[in-house]
PDB file of C-alpha atoms in Angstrom:
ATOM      1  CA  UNK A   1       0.524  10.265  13.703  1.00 76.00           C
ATOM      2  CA  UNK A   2      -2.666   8.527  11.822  1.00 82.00           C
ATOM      3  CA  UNK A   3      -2.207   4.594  11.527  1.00 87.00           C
ATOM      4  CA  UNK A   4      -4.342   3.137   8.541  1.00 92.00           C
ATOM      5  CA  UNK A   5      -4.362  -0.573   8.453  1.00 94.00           C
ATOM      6  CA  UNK A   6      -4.759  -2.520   5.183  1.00 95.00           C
ATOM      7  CA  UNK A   7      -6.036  -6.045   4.806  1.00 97.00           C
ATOM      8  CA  UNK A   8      -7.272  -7.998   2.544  1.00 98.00           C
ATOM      9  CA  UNK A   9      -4.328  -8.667  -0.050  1.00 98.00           C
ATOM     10  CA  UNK A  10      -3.830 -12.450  -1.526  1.00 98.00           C
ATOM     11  CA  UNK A  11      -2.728 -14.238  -4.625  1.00 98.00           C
ATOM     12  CA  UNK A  12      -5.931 -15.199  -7.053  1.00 98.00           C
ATOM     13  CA  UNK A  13      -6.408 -16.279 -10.282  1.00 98.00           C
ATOM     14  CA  UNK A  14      -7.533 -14.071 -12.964  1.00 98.00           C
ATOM     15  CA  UNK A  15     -11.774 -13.730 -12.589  1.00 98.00           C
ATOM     16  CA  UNK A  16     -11.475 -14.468  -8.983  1.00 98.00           C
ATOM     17  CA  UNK A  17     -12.146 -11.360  -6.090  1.00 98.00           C
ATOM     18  CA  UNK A  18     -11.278 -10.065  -3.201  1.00 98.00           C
ATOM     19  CA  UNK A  19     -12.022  -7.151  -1.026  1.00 98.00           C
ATOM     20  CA  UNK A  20      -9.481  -4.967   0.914  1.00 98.00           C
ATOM     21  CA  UNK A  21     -10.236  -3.193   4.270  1.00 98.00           C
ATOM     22  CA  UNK A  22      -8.626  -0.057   5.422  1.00 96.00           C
ATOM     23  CA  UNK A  23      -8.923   0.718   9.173  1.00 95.00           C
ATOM     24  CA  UNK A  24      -7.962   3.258  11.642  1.00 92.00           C
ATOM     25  CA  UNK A  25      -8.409   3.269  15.587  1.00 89.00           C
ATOM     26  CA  UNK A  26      -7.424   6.873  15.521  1.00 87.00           C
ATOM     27  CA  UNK A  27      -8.277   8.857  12.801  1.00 88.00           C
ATOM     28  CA  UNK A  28     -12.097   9.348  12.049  1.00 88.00           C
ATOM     29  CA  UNK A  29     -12.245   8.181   8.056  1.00 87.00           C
ATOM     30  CA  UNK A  30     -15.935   9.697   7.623  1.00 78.00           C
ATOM     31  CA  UNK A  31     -15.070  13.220   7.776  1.00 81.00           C
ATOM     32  CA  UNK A  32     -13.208  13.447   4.887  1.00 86.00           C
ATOM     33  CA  UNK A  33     -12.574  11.596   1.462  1.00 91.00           C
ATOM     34  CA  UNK A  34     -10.707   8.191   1.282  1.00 94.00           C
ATOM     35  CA  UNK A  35      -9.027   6.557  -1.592  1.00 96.00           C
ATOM     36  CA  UNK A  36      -7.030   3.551  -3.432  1.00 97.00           C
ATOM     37  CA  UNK A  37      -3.927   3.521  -4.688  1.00 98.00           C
ATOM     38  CA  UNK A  38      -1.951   0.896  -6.514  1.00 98.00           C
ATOM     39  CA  UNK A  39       1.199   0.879  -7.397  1.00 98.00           C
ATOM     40  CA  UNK A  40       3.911  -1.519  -9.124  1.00 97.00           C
ATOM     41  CA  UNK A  41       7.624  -1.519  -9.180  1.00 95.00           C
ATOM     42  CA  UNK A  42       8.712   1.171 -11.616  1.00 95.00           C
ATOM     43  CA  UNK A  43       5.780   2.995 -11.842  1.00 96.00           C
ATOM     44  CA  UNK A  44       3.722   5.641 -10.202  1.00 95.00           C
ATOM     45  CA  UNK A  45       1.413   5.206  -7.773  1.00 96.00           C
ATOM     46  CA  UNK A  46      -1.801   5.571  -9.523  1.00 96.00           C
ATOM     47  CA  UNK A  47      -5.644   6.378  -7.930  1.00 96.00           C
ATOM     48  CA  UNK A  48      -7.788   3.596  -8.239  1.00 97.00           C
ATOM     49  CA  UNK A  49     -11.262   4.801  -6.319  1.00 97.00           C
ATOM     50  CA  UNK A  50     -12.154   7.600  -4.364  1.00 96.00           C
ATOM     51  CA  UNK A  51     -14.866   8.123  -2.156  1.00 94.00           C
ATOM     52  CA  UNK A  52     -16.294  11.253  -0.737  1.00 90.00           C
ATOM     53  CA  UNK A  53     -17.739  12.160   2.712  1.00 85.00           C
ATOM     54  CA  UNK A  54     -21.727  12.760   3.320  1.00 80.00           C
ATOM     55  CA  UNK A  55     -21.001  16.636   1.528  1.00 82.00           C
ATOM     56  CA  UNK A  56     -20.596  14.517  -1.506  1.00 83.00           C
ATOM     57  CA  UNK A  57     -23.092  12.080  -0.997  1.00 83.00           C
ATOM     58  CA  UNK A  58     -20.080   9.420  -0.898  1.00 85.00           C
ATOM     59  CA  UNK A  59     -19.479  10.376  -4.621  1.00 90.00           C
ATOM     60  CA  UNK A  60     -17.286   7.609  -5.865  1.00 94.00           C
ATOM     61  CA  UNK A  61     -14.990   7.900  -8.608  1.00 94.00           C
ATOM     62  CA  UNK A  62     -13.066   5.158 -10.290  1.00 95.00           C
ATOM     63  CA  UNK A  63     -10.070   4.557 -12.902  1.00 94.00           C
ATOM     64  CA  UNK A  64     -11.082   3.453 -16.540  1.00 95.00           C
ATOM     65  CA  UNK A  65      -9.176   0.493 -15.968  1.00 96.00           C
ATOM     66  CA  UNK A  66     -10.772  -0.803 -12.953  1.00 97.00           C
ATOM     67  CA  UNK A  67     -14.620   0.867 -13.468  1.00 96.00           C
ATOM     68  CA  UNK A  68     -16.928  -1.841 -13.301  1.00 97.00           C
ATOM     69  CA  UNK A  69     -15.202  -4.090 -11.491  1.00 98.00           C
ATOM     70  CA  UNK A  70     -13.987  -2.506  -8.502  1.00 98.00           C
ATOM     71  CA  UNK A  71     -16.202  -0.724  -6.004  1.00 98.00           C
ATOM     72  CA  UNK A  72     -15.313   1.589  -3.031  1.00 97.00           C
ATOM     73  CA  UNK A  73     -17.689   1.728   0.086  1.00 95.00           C
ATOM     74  CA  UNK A  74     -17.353   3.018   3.381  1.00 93.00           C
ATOM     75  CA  UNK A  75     -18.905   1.738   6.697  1.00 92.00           C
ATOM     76  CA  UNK A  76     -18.842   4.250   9.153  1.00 89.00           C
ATOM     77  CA  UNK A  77     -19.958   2.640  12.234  1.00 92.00           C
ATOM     78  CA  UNK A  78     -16.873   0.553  11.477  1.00 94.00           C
ATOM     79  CA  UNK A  79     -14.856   3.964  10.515  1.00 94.00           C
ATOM     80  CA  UNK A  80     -14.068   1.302   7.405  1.00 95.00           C
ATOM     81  CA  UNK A  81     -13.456   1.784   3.768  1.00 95.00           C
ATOM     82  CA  UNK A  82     -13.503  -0.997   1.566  1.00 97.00           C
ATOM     83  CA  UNK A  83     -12.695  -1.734  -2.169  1.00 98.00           C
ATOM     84  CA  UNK A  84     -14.372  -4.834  -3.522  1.00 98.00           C
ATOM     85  CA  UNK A  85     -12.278  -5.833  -6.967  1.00 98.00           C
ATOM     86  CA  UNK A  86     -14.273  -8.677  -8.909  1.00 98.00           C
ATOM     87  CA  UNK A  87     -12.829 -10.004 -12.655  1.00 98.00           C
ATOM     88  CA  UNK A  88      -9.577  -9.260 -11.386  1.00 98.00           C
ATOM     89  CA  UNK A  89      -6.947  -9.276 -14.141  1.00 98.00           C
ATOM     90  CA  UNK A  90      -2.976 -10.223 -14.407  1.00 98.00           C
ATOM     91  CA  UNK A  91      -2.794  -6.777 -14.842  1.00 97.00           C
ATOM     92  CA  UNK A  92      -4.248  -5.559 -11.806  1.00 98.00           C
ATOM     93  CA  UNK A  93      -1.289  -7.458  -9.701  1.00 98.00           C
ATOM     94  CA  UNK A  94      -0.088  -3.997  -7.624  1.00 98.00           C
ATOM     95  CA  UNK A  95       0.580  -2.976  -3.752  1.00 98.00           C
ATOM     96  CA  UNK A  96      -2.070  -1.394  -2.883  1.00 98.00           C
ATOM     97  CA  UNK A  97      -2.679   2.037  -0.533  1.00 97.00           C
ATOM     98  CA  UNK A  98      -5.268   3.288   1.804  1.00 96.00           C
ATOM     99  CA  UNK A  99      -4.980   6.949   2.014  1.00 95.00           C
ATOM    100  CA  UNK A 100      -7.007   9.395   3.807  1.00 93.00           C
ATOM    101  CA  UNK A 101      -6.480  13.061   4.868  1.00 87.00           C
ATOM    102  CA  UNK A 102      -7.588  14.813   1.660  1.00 87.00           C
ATOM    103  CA  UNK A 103      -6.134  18.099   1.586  1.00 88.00           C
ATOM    104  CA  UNK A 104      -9.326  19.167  -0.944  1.00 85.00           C
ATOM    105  CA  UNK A 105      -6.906  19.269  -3.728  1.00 87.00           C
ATOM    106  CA  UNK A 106      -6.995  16.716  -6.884  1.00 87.00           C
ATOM    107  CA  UNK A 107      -8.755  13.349  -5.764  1.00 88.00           C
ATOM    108  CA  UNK A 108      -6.673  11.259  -7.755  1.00 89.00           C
ATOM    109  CA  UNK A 109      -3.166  13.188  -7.056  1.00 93.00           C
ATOM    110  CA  UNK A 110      -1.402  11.629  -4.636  1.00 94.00           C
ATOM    111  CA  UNK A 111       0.007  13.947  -3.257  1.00 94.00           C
ATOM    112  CA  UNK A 112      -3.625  15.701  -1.913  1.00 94.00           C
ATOM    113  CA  UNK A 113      -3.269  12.707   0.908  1.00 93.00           C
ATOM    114  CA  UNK A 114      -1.639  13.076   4.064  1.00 92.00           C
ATOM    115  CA  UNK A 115      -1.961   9.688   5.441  1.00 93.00           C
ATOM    116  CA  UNK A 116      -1.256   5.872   3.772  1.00 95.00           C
ATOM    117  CA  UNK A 117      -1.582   2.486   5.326  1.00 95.00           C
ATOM    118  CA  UNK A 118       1.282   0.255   5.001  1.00 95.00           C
ATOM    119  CA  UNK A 119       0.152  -1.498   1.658  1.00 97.00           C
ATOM    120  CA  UNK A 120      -1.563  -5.015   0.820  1.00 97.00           C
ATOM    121  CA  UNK A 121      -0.317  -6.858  -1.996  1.00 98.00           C
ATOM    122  CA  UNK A 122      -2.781  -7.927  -4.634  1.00 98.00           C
ATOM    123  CA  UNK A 123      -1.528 -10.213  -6.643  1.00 98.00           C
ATOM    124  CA  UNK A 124      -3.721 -12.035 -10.047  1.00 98.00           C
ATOM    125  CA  UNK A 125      -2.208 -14.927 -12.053  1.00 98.00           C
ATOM    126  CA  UNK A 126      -3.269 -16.367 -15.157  1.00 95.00           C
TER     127      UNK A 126
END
């Protein structure tokens, strides 16, 4: 069983930032690809940056809604991934996933992820 840890979630005002973390102490997050999820009440869960091991040169890949203003990095002598979100919006306002274990299948599918963190809530007001 792989235990991802999320952190990072708060309440901010729209323009404001914030980064999230995603840890593990027992799963080694630079061997394969990592990503961010968000989701709301209601709706799917929904890809929000992907990164990709050294194969890919860390290749990064971001939703429209978010490109621009969010960036994904990974530290690997912290076996960290990161997502810094700047100019947040109302909309933005999600739960939001650390998942890891690509299966090599669809980056953005969530179902090509065998392992999730608990979730951070990320929540913007106006």
């Amino acid at each position: 069983w792989v235990r991802l840890v999320e952190s990072g979630g708060d309440s901010v005002q729209a323009g404001g930032s914030l980064r999230l973390s995603c840890t593990s102490s027992d799963y080694p997050l630079t061997t394969t690809s990592q990503a961010w999820f968000r989701q709301v009440p209601g709706k799917e869960r929904e890809a929000v940056a992907t990164i990709g091991d050294s194969a890919s040169s860390y290749r990064s890949d971001y939703h429209n809604d978010v490109r621009g203003r969010f960036r994904i990095t990974r530290d690997n002598a912290k076996n960290t991934v990161y997502l810094q979100m700047d100019n947040l919006k109302v909309e933005d306002t999600a739960m939001y996933y650390c998942a890891t274990g690509w299966s090599g299948r669809g980056r953005l599918d969530p179902a090509s992820y065998g392992y999730w963190g608990q979730g951070t809530q990320v929540t913007v007001s106006s």
